[in-house]
Amino acid sequence: MSRGLLEIRDAVRSGALTVADSIADAIRQIRKVDPELHAASQVFETEALERASEIDRSIAAGKDPGPLAGVAFTVKENICTRIGLTTAGSRILESYRAPYDATVVDRLERAGAVCVAKTNMDEFGMGSSTENSAFGPTRNPWKTTHVPGGSSGGAAALAAATRGMIHLGSDTGGSIRQPASYCGVTGIKPSYGRVSRYGLLAFASSLDQIGSLQGSARECAAALSVLAGRDPMDSTSLDREVPDYLAETRLGARGLRIGVPREYFPEGIDPAVRQRVLEAIDVLRKLGATVKDVSLPHTRYANPTYVLISGAEASSNLARYDGVHYGYRAEKHGSIVDLYARSRVEGFGPEVKRRVMVGTFVLSAGYHEAFYNGACRVRKLIRRDFETVFQEVDAVVCPTSPVTAFPIGDKIDDPLKLYAVDVLTVPANLASVPGASFPCGATSEGLPVGIQIYGRPFEDGTVLRLGAAFQDATEHHLAAPPVRAWEPAAGRKG
Amino acid sequence: MPIEVTDELVRRIASLSRIAISPEEERELKKHFEKILAFVSTFEELDTKGIDPTTFSVEASNVYREDVSVPSLSVEDALRNAPRKRDSYFLVPRIVGEFGGEGA
Amino acid sequence: MPPERRDPTQGTPFEAVIGLEVHVQLKTRTKMFCGCENRFGAEPNTLTCPVCLGQPGSLPTINRAAIEHAVRVGLACGCDIARSTKFDRKNYYYPDLPKNYQISQYDQPLCDGGGLDVAVGSERKRIGLTRIHLEEDAGKNIHAEGLPESWVDLNRAGVPLLEIVSRPDMRTPTEAGAYLRMLRLVMLYLDVSDCNMEEGSLRCDVNVSIRPRGSGVLETRTEIKNLNSFTNIENAIEHEIERQIALRAAGKEVVQETLHFDPVRGETKTLRGKEEAHDYRYFPEPDLAPLHIDEKWLESLRGTLPELPIARYERFQSLGIQPYHADVLVRDKDLADFFEEGVKICSKPQEIANWVVNAVKEETNARGVSAARIGISPARLVSLVEAIEGGKVSKQKARDVFRSMLGNEDAVDAVIASLGLGQVSDDAFLRAAVAEVIAENPAAADDVRKGKKNSVNFLMGQVMRKTKGQANPGMVTKLIQEQLGG
């Protein structure tokens, strides 16, 4: 039976487990499930085992290998690693080798963790199903005909199908939380500015954050303690103390005030989702949290605001992918203008092209004031909603997505339909607040449902604390999907 | 505010985005833009007068780096991914004078 | 002072309206948004990193020194310094722009207003500034004739650039040249840039239009780019004014366009026709925090400002030196500093100025070293000046003494003696010598009594021969005139 992250860490520390064995097991797990899931875009077996042996040698020599020694991690394809390729799920970067490691990768490695693989994603983070990957879709381990969610679909699928690893993802409008809920795992998007973005291929600079998808709130806490903190290479990362997140997860829910926003149970929400989430809120109430109804009145403007702002920033951030200094260059081209236009039309998938052009439209002369500035003003109203609500409550609780995982191919033709699945997650990015999804049950078809918790800026610990309290009282996060590389403990349902 | 999405607008945006789309993609994009406009028209219900659109996403200001040099990448690393290169330079198709750049 | 050029609008019903947009590279140690070295002339693509290469995932960070330099320039020019400012993205595609956007400043520039007092001939004119802002430089594209590809070097990408936009206050090529020279001088005094057009650390685009004299309305203007020297800038402006006057005289309209100046032919050619205004889609840079500049910081930067050129010029004049010398000194900070040291210990400022502007400057020009390094200190130069004043050596011979004093610490008396250039200023001795010469040349003496000035020189020459060139010429002349009553 594979171990959870904290057990691995403790076992390595006590000498009961070598790093080499731990990493070898991680790779074994990935290789077992990946033929069906197509979640791992690259596996670094040789390099990982070499690195693992190095760490074992340094432990033997008496050195402190770091708080995460023995833990394996995977990296979403839009985060730079010197090892292997960094493709962002796009043809335009299909052979790109980054000349540097992202800060988050560096921090995990210095903590003793070992990178074993990179994970599949919607191209450049644009999508909610991982069907927009240039390298084929990833499948949901709960039902392989269904999507795992996106854009961190590969990370979510592996987080469900394996145990004990840290799966780095990124979240611009829900790309960690939504796939976490579809795959029945825990996923956190930290407060904006909590974790460095240096090395994350930017989609929307003021919305993007790196976070993780893992087996439990405590495992996420252990990872966040290492990932969080000011990075001089990222001017948007704040210089705020990093608390002991793991310790916070042991504080329980008693005394915390929770708000349930009425706008987050929209018409058309899957009744099973509503049901599971209300049940989960009830559990929190029984654990000692006070629950009240609140209102975030500008919620219905969040999606359009997100579409405009993320599109605008993306159109600028993706301008650099032009076939000149790196990346895909069209073979047949004439002048330089032609080179740009052809490389980009051939290298980008349809959703990326669409969003880049919408973004250009939003910023263009004549429309800039109404669209871009207009959206920025509305964003402020949305932020104020949260500031107001957080004066009365410590956390906001709601569903992560109005629906559960859907069949591959279902929504891909209508982008606006797809945007609708993000409607409950985008507000966190717009308001720069932390948000996490925790599994809280399943539908009758066996598709996982996630409950989402939002906190005040830089109170990521409170979010994880509530999640941990919930997980101490329930077993949803221990449920085992049909496609998996681990065996549940005897007595747990499979 | 009714904005008409014309073919000319779509073409201009595609050109500004440096993406050479086909006529069929142009038609699809036109419909998509129209949907975006409808999507966004809900903003008009709101009173946002007096709100400054410029906010930085976190509470920070005056974030500086000291003027101390750090080692640069090797030329090999800098050019590692260049589709075409020669002798330490990136190669691009010939840039003609009146191409719309700034070219100092 | 550069000579005044002709004003091409003279005699026409038009006046010219000229504005200059100058880009100055700041000489910080590192680039504007990354820690790569800011250095000219390195091997291609050796001063790059993921940030200035625009590699995926990279992020900019603001160089504090660049902000400080920019604020000091703003203070020196009397600008309003923004208390709240930010960077913006200027979006366009070009191979020397790795991100395909430039981080610049759009609607909240660092500095606003201000101006420069400029000397034009003997007049003083104030040229206003519209704004000063900071941005990053682009890389370099190299196009070789006949080759199908362009070569891109990104060493320069990310170097801090100060953009200084003048008001269209200039009316003649001379004024434009004077403004540019003063701007450059201010930059050198502040030590923020080398302002070297050949190395690209100073670049200038010009906007020119004409209008009926006194009209006050701005008319269609043309932009001239790719100008690579101050002289070419002045020539290009002169030519363009003439071209526009000729057009209007022929009843034609001036077309708004971007022009290129060919210095060999002295012609402007169209670079780009009237085009759609670039849609740069400016929006605030989301990767950089805004800047708040407080009073304390501003005051501490103000305290670092040196005495600026115009103030120094005026102070030098108040010391009693002539405008020409004051101008030459002020234009070369080195020389001015040398002069100042000398004046501290000598009460003959004009004499010191003469020597610095001539002998010292010749040395610095010829050897390409600063005044501090030519091998004679201000104190020793002063000792030479005092020796001349004291009659120990003639002015004519003093240059030789100067040269022999370079690169050593020898006292001036010793050098004079070793060169055998000592001048005799002893009254009795000279009186006797003059008397002898007069006696030996009665015809010439008579001529002098009759008023022939040339004969004085002849007699002087004889005295010099007799004294082996050591007689003090001033005294000899006086003695000849005294003894001959001429």
mmCIF file of N, CA and C in Angstrom, chain A residues 80 93 96-100 192 196-202 205-206 232-236 312-313 315-322 324-326 329 336 340 344 360 363-365 368 372, chain C residues 34-35 49-51 53-62 89-101 106 141 149 152 154 278-289:
data_model
loop_
_atom_site.group_PDB
_atom_site.id
_atom_site.type_symbol
_atom_site.label_atom_id
_atom_site.label_comp_id
_atom_site.label_asym_id
_atom_site.label_seq_id
_atom_site.Cartn_x
_atom_site.Cartn_y
_atom_site.Cartn_z
ATOM 1 N N CYS A 80 8.536 25.982 -15.621
ATOM 2 C CA CYS A 80 9.842 25.697 -16.207
ATOM 3 C C CYS A 80 10.683 24.736 -15.386
ATOM 4 N N LEU A 93 5.425 25.171 -28.268
ATOM 5 C CA LEU A 93 6.601 24.943 -27.424
ATOM 6 C C LEU A 93 6.954 23.470 -27.373
ATOM 7 N N TYR A 96 10.588 22.994 -26.592
ATOM 8 C CA TYR A 96 11.249 24.031 -25.797
ATOM 9 C C TYR A 96 11.895 23.459 -24.542
ATOM 10 N N ARG A 97 13.200 23.802 -24.373
ATOM 11 C CA ARG A 97 13.921 23.389 -23.160
ATOM 12 C C ARG A 97 14.260 24.651 -22.366
ATOM 13 N N ALA A 98 13.687 24.758 -21.190
ATOM 14 C CA ALA A 98 13.909 25.967 -20.395
ATOM 15 C C ALA A 98 15.350 26.028 -19.910
ATOM 16 N N PRO A 99 15.983 27.210 -19.945
ATOM 17 C CA PRO A 99 17.352 27.338 -19.442
ATOM 18 C C PRO A 99 17.396 27.598 -17.940
ATOM 19 N N TYR A 100 16.270 27.450 -17.256
ATOM 20 C CA TYR A 100 16.268 27.698 -15.814
ATOM 21 C C TYR A 100 15.119 26.935 -15.169
ATOM 22 N N TYR A 192 -2.988 35.252 -3.962
ATOM 23 C CA TYR A 192 -2.116 35.865 -4.960
ATOM 24 C C TYR A 192 -0.965 36.551 -4.235
ATOM 25 N N SER A 196 5.774 32.277 -5.480
ATOM 26 C CA SER A 196 6.410 32.923 -6.627
ATOM 27 C C SER A 196 5.874 32.415 -7.950
ATOM 28 N N ARG A 197 5.702 33.330 -8.890
ATOM 29 C CA ARG A 197 5.297 32.952 -10.258
ATOM 30 C C ARG A 197 6.492 32.872 -11.191
ATOM 31 N N TYR A 198 7.698 33.072 -10.660
ATOM 32 C CA TYR A 198 8.857 33.085 -11.555
ATOM 33 C C TYR A 198 9.063 31.685 -12.118
ATOM 34 N N GLY A 199 8.944 31.564 -13.414
ATOM 35 C CA GLY A 199 9.063 30.257 -14.044
ATOM 36 C C GLY A 199 7.718 29.668 -14.438
ATOM 37 N N LEU A 200 6.639 30.340 -14.074
ATOM 38 C CA LEU A 200 5.311 29.918 -14.529
ATOM 39 C C LEU A 200 5.018 30.651 -15.825
ATOM 40 N N LEU A 201 4.740 29.911 -16.886
ATOM 41 C CA LEU A 201 4.430 30.554 -18.164
ATOM 42 C C LEU A 201 3.135 31.344 -17.987
ATOM 43 N N ALA A 202 3.261 32.648 -18.068
ATOM 44 C CA ALA A 202 2.142 33.508 -17.710
ATOM 45 C C ALA A 202 0.967 33.363 -18.666
ATOM 46 N N SER A 205 -1.325 37.531 -15.813
ATOM 47 C CA SER A 205 -0.373 37.849 -14.748
ATOM 48 C C SER A 205 -1.002 38.225 -13.416
ATOM 49 N N SER A 206 -2.131 38.930 -13.441
ATOM 50 C CA SER A 206 -2.702 39.389 -12.177
ATOM 51 C C SER A 206 -3.642 38.352 -11.571
ATOM 52 N N PRO A 232 12.677 37.335 -4.709
ATOM 53 C CA PRO A 232 13.150 38.587 -5.328
ATOM 54 C C PRO A 232 12.986 38.620 -6.843
ATOM 55 N N MET A 233 12.819 37.455 -7.469
ATOM 56 C CA MET A 233 12.642 37.428 -8.916
ATOM 57 C C MET A 233 11.196 37.724 -9.324
ATOM 58 N N ASP A 234 10.270 37.768 -8.364
ATOM 59 C CA ASP A 234 8.863 38.006 -8.664
ATOM 60 C C ASP A 234 8.388 39.177 -7.821
ATOM 61 N N SER A 235 8.217 40.342 -8.461
ATOM 62 C CA SER A 235 7.815 41.541 -7.724
ATOM 63 C C SER A 235 6.387 41.471 -7.205
ATOM 64 N N THR A 236 5.619 40.463 -7.630
ATOM 65 C CA THR A 236 4.249 40.349 -7.115
ATOM 66 C C THR A 236 4.184 39.381 -5.939
ATOM 67 N N ALA A 312 -7.229 39.881 -22.020
ATOM 68 C CA ALA A 312 -6.349 41.006 -22.307
ATOM 69 C C ALA A 312 -4.911 40.693 -21.902
ATOM 70 N N GLU A 313 -4.749 40.226 -20.663
ATOM 71 C CA GLU A 313 -3.391 39.933 -20.199
ATOM 72 C C GLU A 313 -2.772 38.801 -21.005
ATOM 73 N N SER A 315 -3.352 38.032 -24.115
ATOM 74 C CA SER A 315 -2.973 38.447 -25.470
ATOM 75 C C SER A 315 -1.591 39.082 -25.452
ATOM 76 N N SER A 316 -1.268 39.752 -24.357
ATOM 77 C CA SER A 316 0.060 40.362 -24.240
ATOM 78 C C SER A 316 1.111 39.338 -23.830
ATOM 79 N N ASN A 317 0.768 38.469 -22.859
ATOM 80 C CA ASN A 317 1.724 37.471 -22.381
ATOM 81 C C ASN A 317 2.099 36.458 -23.450
ATOM 82 N N LEU A 318 1.170 36.167 -24.359
ATOM 83 C CA LEU A 318 1.452 35.159 -25.381
ATOM 84 C C LEU A 318 2.024 35.752 -26.664
ATOM 85 N N ALA A 319 2.217 37.070 -26.670
ATOM 86 C CA ALA A 319 2.768 37.687 -27.879
ATOM 87 C C ALA A 319 4.194 37.196 -28.137
ATOM 88 N N ARG A 320 4.883 36.797 -27.065
ATOM 89 C CA ARG A 320 6.277 36.384 -27.231
ATOM 90 C C ARG A 320 6.430 35.068 -27.988
ATOM 91 N N TYR A 321 5.358 34.303 -28.109
ATOM 92 C CA TYR A 321 5.452 33.018 -28.823
ATOM 93 C C TYR A 321 5.278 33.296 -30.299
ATOM 94 N N ASP A 322 6.417 33.557 -30.947
ATOM 95 C CA ASP A 322 6.347 34.075 -32.307
ATOM 96 C C ASP A 322 7.299 33.378 -33.255
ATOM 97 N N VAL A 324 10.487 33.349 -33.233
ATOM 98 C CA VAL A 324 11.747 34.054 -33.516
ATOM 99 C C VAL A 324 12.883 33.569 -32.614
ATOM 100 N N HIS A 325 12.703 33.689 -31.287
ATOM 101 C CA HIS A 325 13.802 33.383 -30.372
ATOM 102 C C HIS A 325 13.740 31.986 -29.801
ATOM 103 N N TYR A 326 12.564 31.383 -29.858
ATOM 104 C CA TYR A 326 12.396 30.013 -29.379
ATOM 105 C C TYR A 326 11.045 29.534 -29.876
ATOM 106 N N ARG A 329 8.575 27.398 -35.302
ATOM 107 C CA ARG A 329 8.604 28.354 -36.403
ATOM 108 C C ARG A 329 8.054 27.654 -37.637
ATOM 109 N N ILE A 336 8.900 38.599 -42.291
ATOM 110 C CA ILE A 336 8.836 38.391 -40.841
ATOM 111 C C ILE A 336 7.405 38.457 -40.328
ATOM 112 N N TYR A 340 5.598 35.422 -38.148
ATOM 113 C CA TYR A 340 4.834 35.495 -36.915
ATOM 114 C C TYR A 340 3.472 34.833 -37.100
ATOM 115 N N ARG A 344 2.236 31.279 -35.375
ATOM 116 C CA ARG A 344 1.230 31.327 -34.325
ATOM 117 C C ARG A 344 -0.055 30.609 -34.726
ATOM 118 N N THR A 360 -6.895 40.867 -27.541
ATOM 119 C CA THR A 360 -6.439 41.980 -28.378
ATOM 120 C C THR A 360 -7.596 42.945 -28.616
ATOM 121 N N LEU A 363 -8.287 45.155 -25.614
ATOM 122 C CA LEU A 363 -7.303 46.215 -25.372
ATOM 123 C C LEU A 363 -7.220 47.224 -26.499
ATOM 124 N N SER A 364 -7.877 46.926 -27.623
ATOM 125 C CA SER A 364 -7.609 47.751 -28.803
ATOM 126 C C SER A 364 -8.257 49.121 -28.700
ATOM 127 N N ALA A 365 -7.684 50.011 -29.465
ATOM 128 C CA ALA A 365 -8.133 51.403 -29.453
ATOM 129 C C ALA A 365 -9.608 51.486 -29.776
ATOM 130 N N HIS A 368 -10.873 49.867 -25.584
ATOM 131 C CA HIS A 368 -10.075 49.717 -24.372
ATOM 132 C C HIS A 368 -10.789 50.253 -23.138
ATOM 133 N N TYR A 372 -11.603 46.925 -21.296
ATOM 134 C CA TYR A 372 -10.558 46.625 -20.324
ATOM 135 C C TYR A 372 -10.726 47.440 -19.045
ATOM 136 N N CYS C 34 16.461 43.500 -15.135
ATOM 137 C CA CYS C 34 17.115 42.251 -14.762
ATOM 138 C C CYS C 34 18.552 42.554 -14.363
ATOM 139 N N GLY C 35 19.227 41.577 -13.824
ATOM 140 C CA GLY C 35 20.573 41.810 -13.301
ATOM 141 C C GLY C 35 21.698 41.623 -14.298
ATOM 142 N N CYS C 49 19.636 37.011 -20.147
ATOM 143 C CA CYS C 49 19.095 36.078 -19.150
ATOM 144 C C CYS C 49 17.646 35.812 -19.534
ATOM 145 N N PRO C 50 16.978 34.882 -18.844
ATOM 146 C CA PRO C 50 15.602 34.611 -19.223
ATOM 147 C C PRO C 50 14.726 35.868 -19.255
ATOM 148 N N VAL C 51 14.997 36.838 -18.412
ATOM 149 C CA VAL C 51 14.139 38.027 -18.363
ATOM 150 C C VAL C 51 14.309 38.887 -19.600
ATOM 151 N N LEU C 53 15.665 38.115 -22.331
ATOM 152 C CA LEU C 53 15.415 37.336 -23.540
ATOM 153 C C LEU C 53 13.923 37.118 -23.754
ATOM 154 N N GLY C 54 13.128 37.500 -22.772
ATOM 155 C CA GLY C 54 11.692 37.278 -22.905
ATOM 156 C C GLY C 54 11.349 35.800 -22.929
ATOM 157 N N GLN C 55 12.117 34.993 -22.228
ATOM 158 C CA GLN C 55 11.841 33.559 -22.188
ATOM 159 C C GLN C 55 10.538 33.304 -21.438
ATOM 160 N N PRO C 56 9.872 32.205 -21.758
ATOM 161 C CA PRO C 56 8.616 31.894 -21.070
ATOM 162 C C PRO C 56 8.831 31.840 -19.564
ATOM 163 N N GLY C 57 7.913 32.395 -18.818
ATOM 164 C CA GLY C 57 7.953 32.292 -17.359
ATOM 165 C C GLY C 57 8.787 33.354 -16.661
ATOM 166 N N SER C 58 9.494 34.203 -17.399
ATOM 167 C CA SER C 58 10.363 35.177 -16.739
ATOM 168 C C SER C 58 9.565 36.406 -16.318
ATOM 169 N N LEU C 59 10.107 37.138 -15.319
ATOM 170 C CA LEU C 59 9.412 38.304 -14.781
ATOM 171 C C LEU C 59 10.400 39.449 -14.590
ATOM 172 N N PRO C 60 9.968 40.696 -14.772
ATOM 173 C CA PRO C 60 10.863 41.844 -14.614
ATOM 174 C C PRO C 60 10.976 42.272 -13.153
ATOM 175 N N THR C 61 12.098 42.918 -12.801
ATOM 176 C CA THR C 61 12.236 43.537 -11.479
ATOM 177 C C THR C 61 12.893 44.905 -11.693
ATOM 178 N N ILE C 62 12.427 45.916 -10.960
ATOM 179 C CA ILE C 62 12.841 47.295 -11.226
ATOM 180 C C ILE C 62 14.199 47.617 -10.615
ATOM 181 N N ARG C 89 2.670 48.390 -20.302
ATOM 182 C CA ARG C 89 3.138 47.610 -21.449
ATOM 183 C C ARG C 89 2.736 48.311 -22.732
ATOM 184 N N LYS C 90 3.728 48.422 -23.625
ATOM 185 C CA LYS C 90 3.481 48.986 -24.960
ATOM 186 C C LYS C 90 3.601 47.800 -25.913
ATOM 187 N N ASN C 91 2.493 47.358 -26.482
ATOM 188 C CA ASN C 91 2.460 46.113 -27.239
ATOM 189 C C ASN C 91 2.679 46.307 -28.732
ATOM 190 N N TYR C 92 3.769 45.751 -29.254
ATOM 191 C CA TYR C 92 3.955 45.705 -30.708
ATOM 192 C C TYR C 92 4.953 44.594 -31.006
ATOM 193 N N TYR C 93 4.987 44.160 -32.271
ATOM 194 C CA TYR C 93 5.842 43.032 -32.646
ATOM 195 C C TYR C 93 7.089 43.519 -33.356
ATOM 196 N N TYR C 94 8.244 43.055 -32.914
ATOM 197 C CA TYR C 94 9.490 43.361 -33.629
ATOM 198 C C TYR C 94 10.539 42.388 -33.127
ATOM 199 N N PRO C 95 11.400 41.874 -34.008
ATOM 200 C CA PRO C 95 12.355 40.842 -33.570
ATOM 201 C C PRO C 95 13.369 41.306 -32.537
ATOM 202 N N ASP C 96 13.564 42.620 -32.393
ATOM 203 C CA ASP C 96 14.514 43.041 -31.366
ATOM 204 C C ASP C 96 13.807 43.265 -30.036
ATOM 205 N N LEU C 97 12.519 42.949 -29.999
ATOM 206 C CA LEU C 97 11.711 43.120 -28.801
ATOM 207 C C LEU C 97 11.248 41.734 -28.374
ATOM 208 N N PRO C 98 12.015 41.046 -27.524
ATOM 209 C CA PRO C 98 11.757 39.626 -27.276
ATOM 210 C C PRO C 98 10.353 39.316 -26.748
ATOM 211 N N LYS C 99 9.800 40.172 -25.920
ATOM 212 C CA LYS C 99 8.475 39.852 -25.388
ATOM 213 C C LYS C 99 7.381 40.303 -26.348
ATOM 214 N N ASN C 100 7.760 41.030 -27.384
ATOM 215 C CA ASN C 100 6.789 41.683 -28.264
ATOM 216 C C ASN C 100 5.924 42.663 -27.493
ATOM 217 N N TYR C 101 6.428 43.121 -26.376
ATOM 218 C CA TYR C 101 5.942 44.346 -25.760
ATOM 219 C C TYR C 101 7.134 44.982 -25.059
ATOM 220 N N TYR C 106 3.195 55.136 -19.758
ATOM 221 C CA TYR C 106 2.238 55.735 -20.674
ATOM 222 C C TYR C 106 1.609 56.994 -20.104
ATOM 223 N N ASN C 141 19.065 44.881 -34.395
ATOM 224 C CA ASN C 141 18.965 44.082 -35.611
ATOM 225 C C ASN C 141 20.061 44.521 -36.551
ATOM 226 N N GLU C 149 18.720 37.328 -44.485
ATOM 227 C CA GLU C 149 18.274 37.276 -43.095
ATOM 228 C C GLU C 149 18.843 38.433 -42.290
ATOM 229 N N VAL C 152 20.046 39.138 -35.026
ATOM 230 C CA VAL C 152 19.547 39.809 -33.828
ATOM 231 C C VAL C 152 20.467 39.565 -32.631
ATOM 232 N N LEU C 154 20.659 40.504 -28.606
ATOM 233 C CA LEU C 154 19.809 41.027 -27.529
ATOM 234 C C LEU C 154 20.591 41.567 -26.331
ATOM 235 N N HIS C 278 -0.104 53.528 -34.699
ATOM 236 C CA HIS C 278 0.114 52.249 -34.029
ATOM 237 C C HIS C 278 -0.894 52.083 -32.900
ATOM 238 N N ASP C 279 -1.469 50.904 -32.793
ATOM 239 C CA ASP C 279 -2.348 50.639 -31.668
ATOM 240 C C ASP C 279 -1.547 49.861 -30.646
ATOM 241 N N TYR C 280 -0.949 50.555 -29.690
ATOM 242 C CA TYR C 280 -0.060 49.892 -28.741
ATOM 243 C C TYR C 280 -0.790 49.198 -27.599
ATOM 244 N N ARG C 281 -2.077 49.420 -27.504
ATOM 245 C CA ARG C 281 -2.884 48.726 -26.490
ATOM 246 C C ARG C 281 -2.238 48.811 -25.094
ATOM 247 N N TYR C 282 -1.814 50.004 -24.729
ATOM 248 C CA TYR C 282 -1.171 50.189 -23.420
ATOM 249 C C TYR C 282 -2.064 49.711 -22.286
ATOM 250 N N PHE C 283 -1.484 48.982 -21.328
ATOM 251 C CA PHE C 283 -2.193 48.729 -20.076
ATOM 252 C C PHE C 283 -1.156 48.612 -18.971
ATOM 253 N N PRO C 284 -1.538 48.836 -17.718
ATOM 254 C CA PRO C 284 -0.546 48.861 -16.646
ATOM 255 C C PRO C 284 0.153 47.509 -16.529
ATOM 256 N N GLU C 285 1.463 47.542 -16.361
ATOM 257 C CA GLU C 285 2.258 46.320 -16.246
ATOM 258 C C GLU C 285 1.861 45.539 -14.983
ATOM 259 N N PRO C 286 1.211 44.382 -15.147
ATOM 260 C CA PRO C 286 0.715 43.663 -13.967
ATOM 261 C C PRO C 286 1.833 42.992 -13.155
ATOM 262 N N ASP C 287 3.038 42.871 -13.738
ATOM 263 C CA ASP C 287 4.119 42.193 -13.022
ATOM 264 C C ASP C 287 4.926 43.133 -12.138
ATOM 265 N N LEU C 288 4.637 44.434 -12.178
ATOM 266 C CA LEU C 288 5.433 45.384 -11.401
ATOM 267 C C LEU C 288 4.554 46.233 -10.491
ATOM 268 N N ALA C 289 5.000 46.355 -9.255
ATOM 269 C CA ALA C 289 4.251 47.165 -8.294
ATOM 270 C C ALA C 289 4.390 48.646 -8.634
#
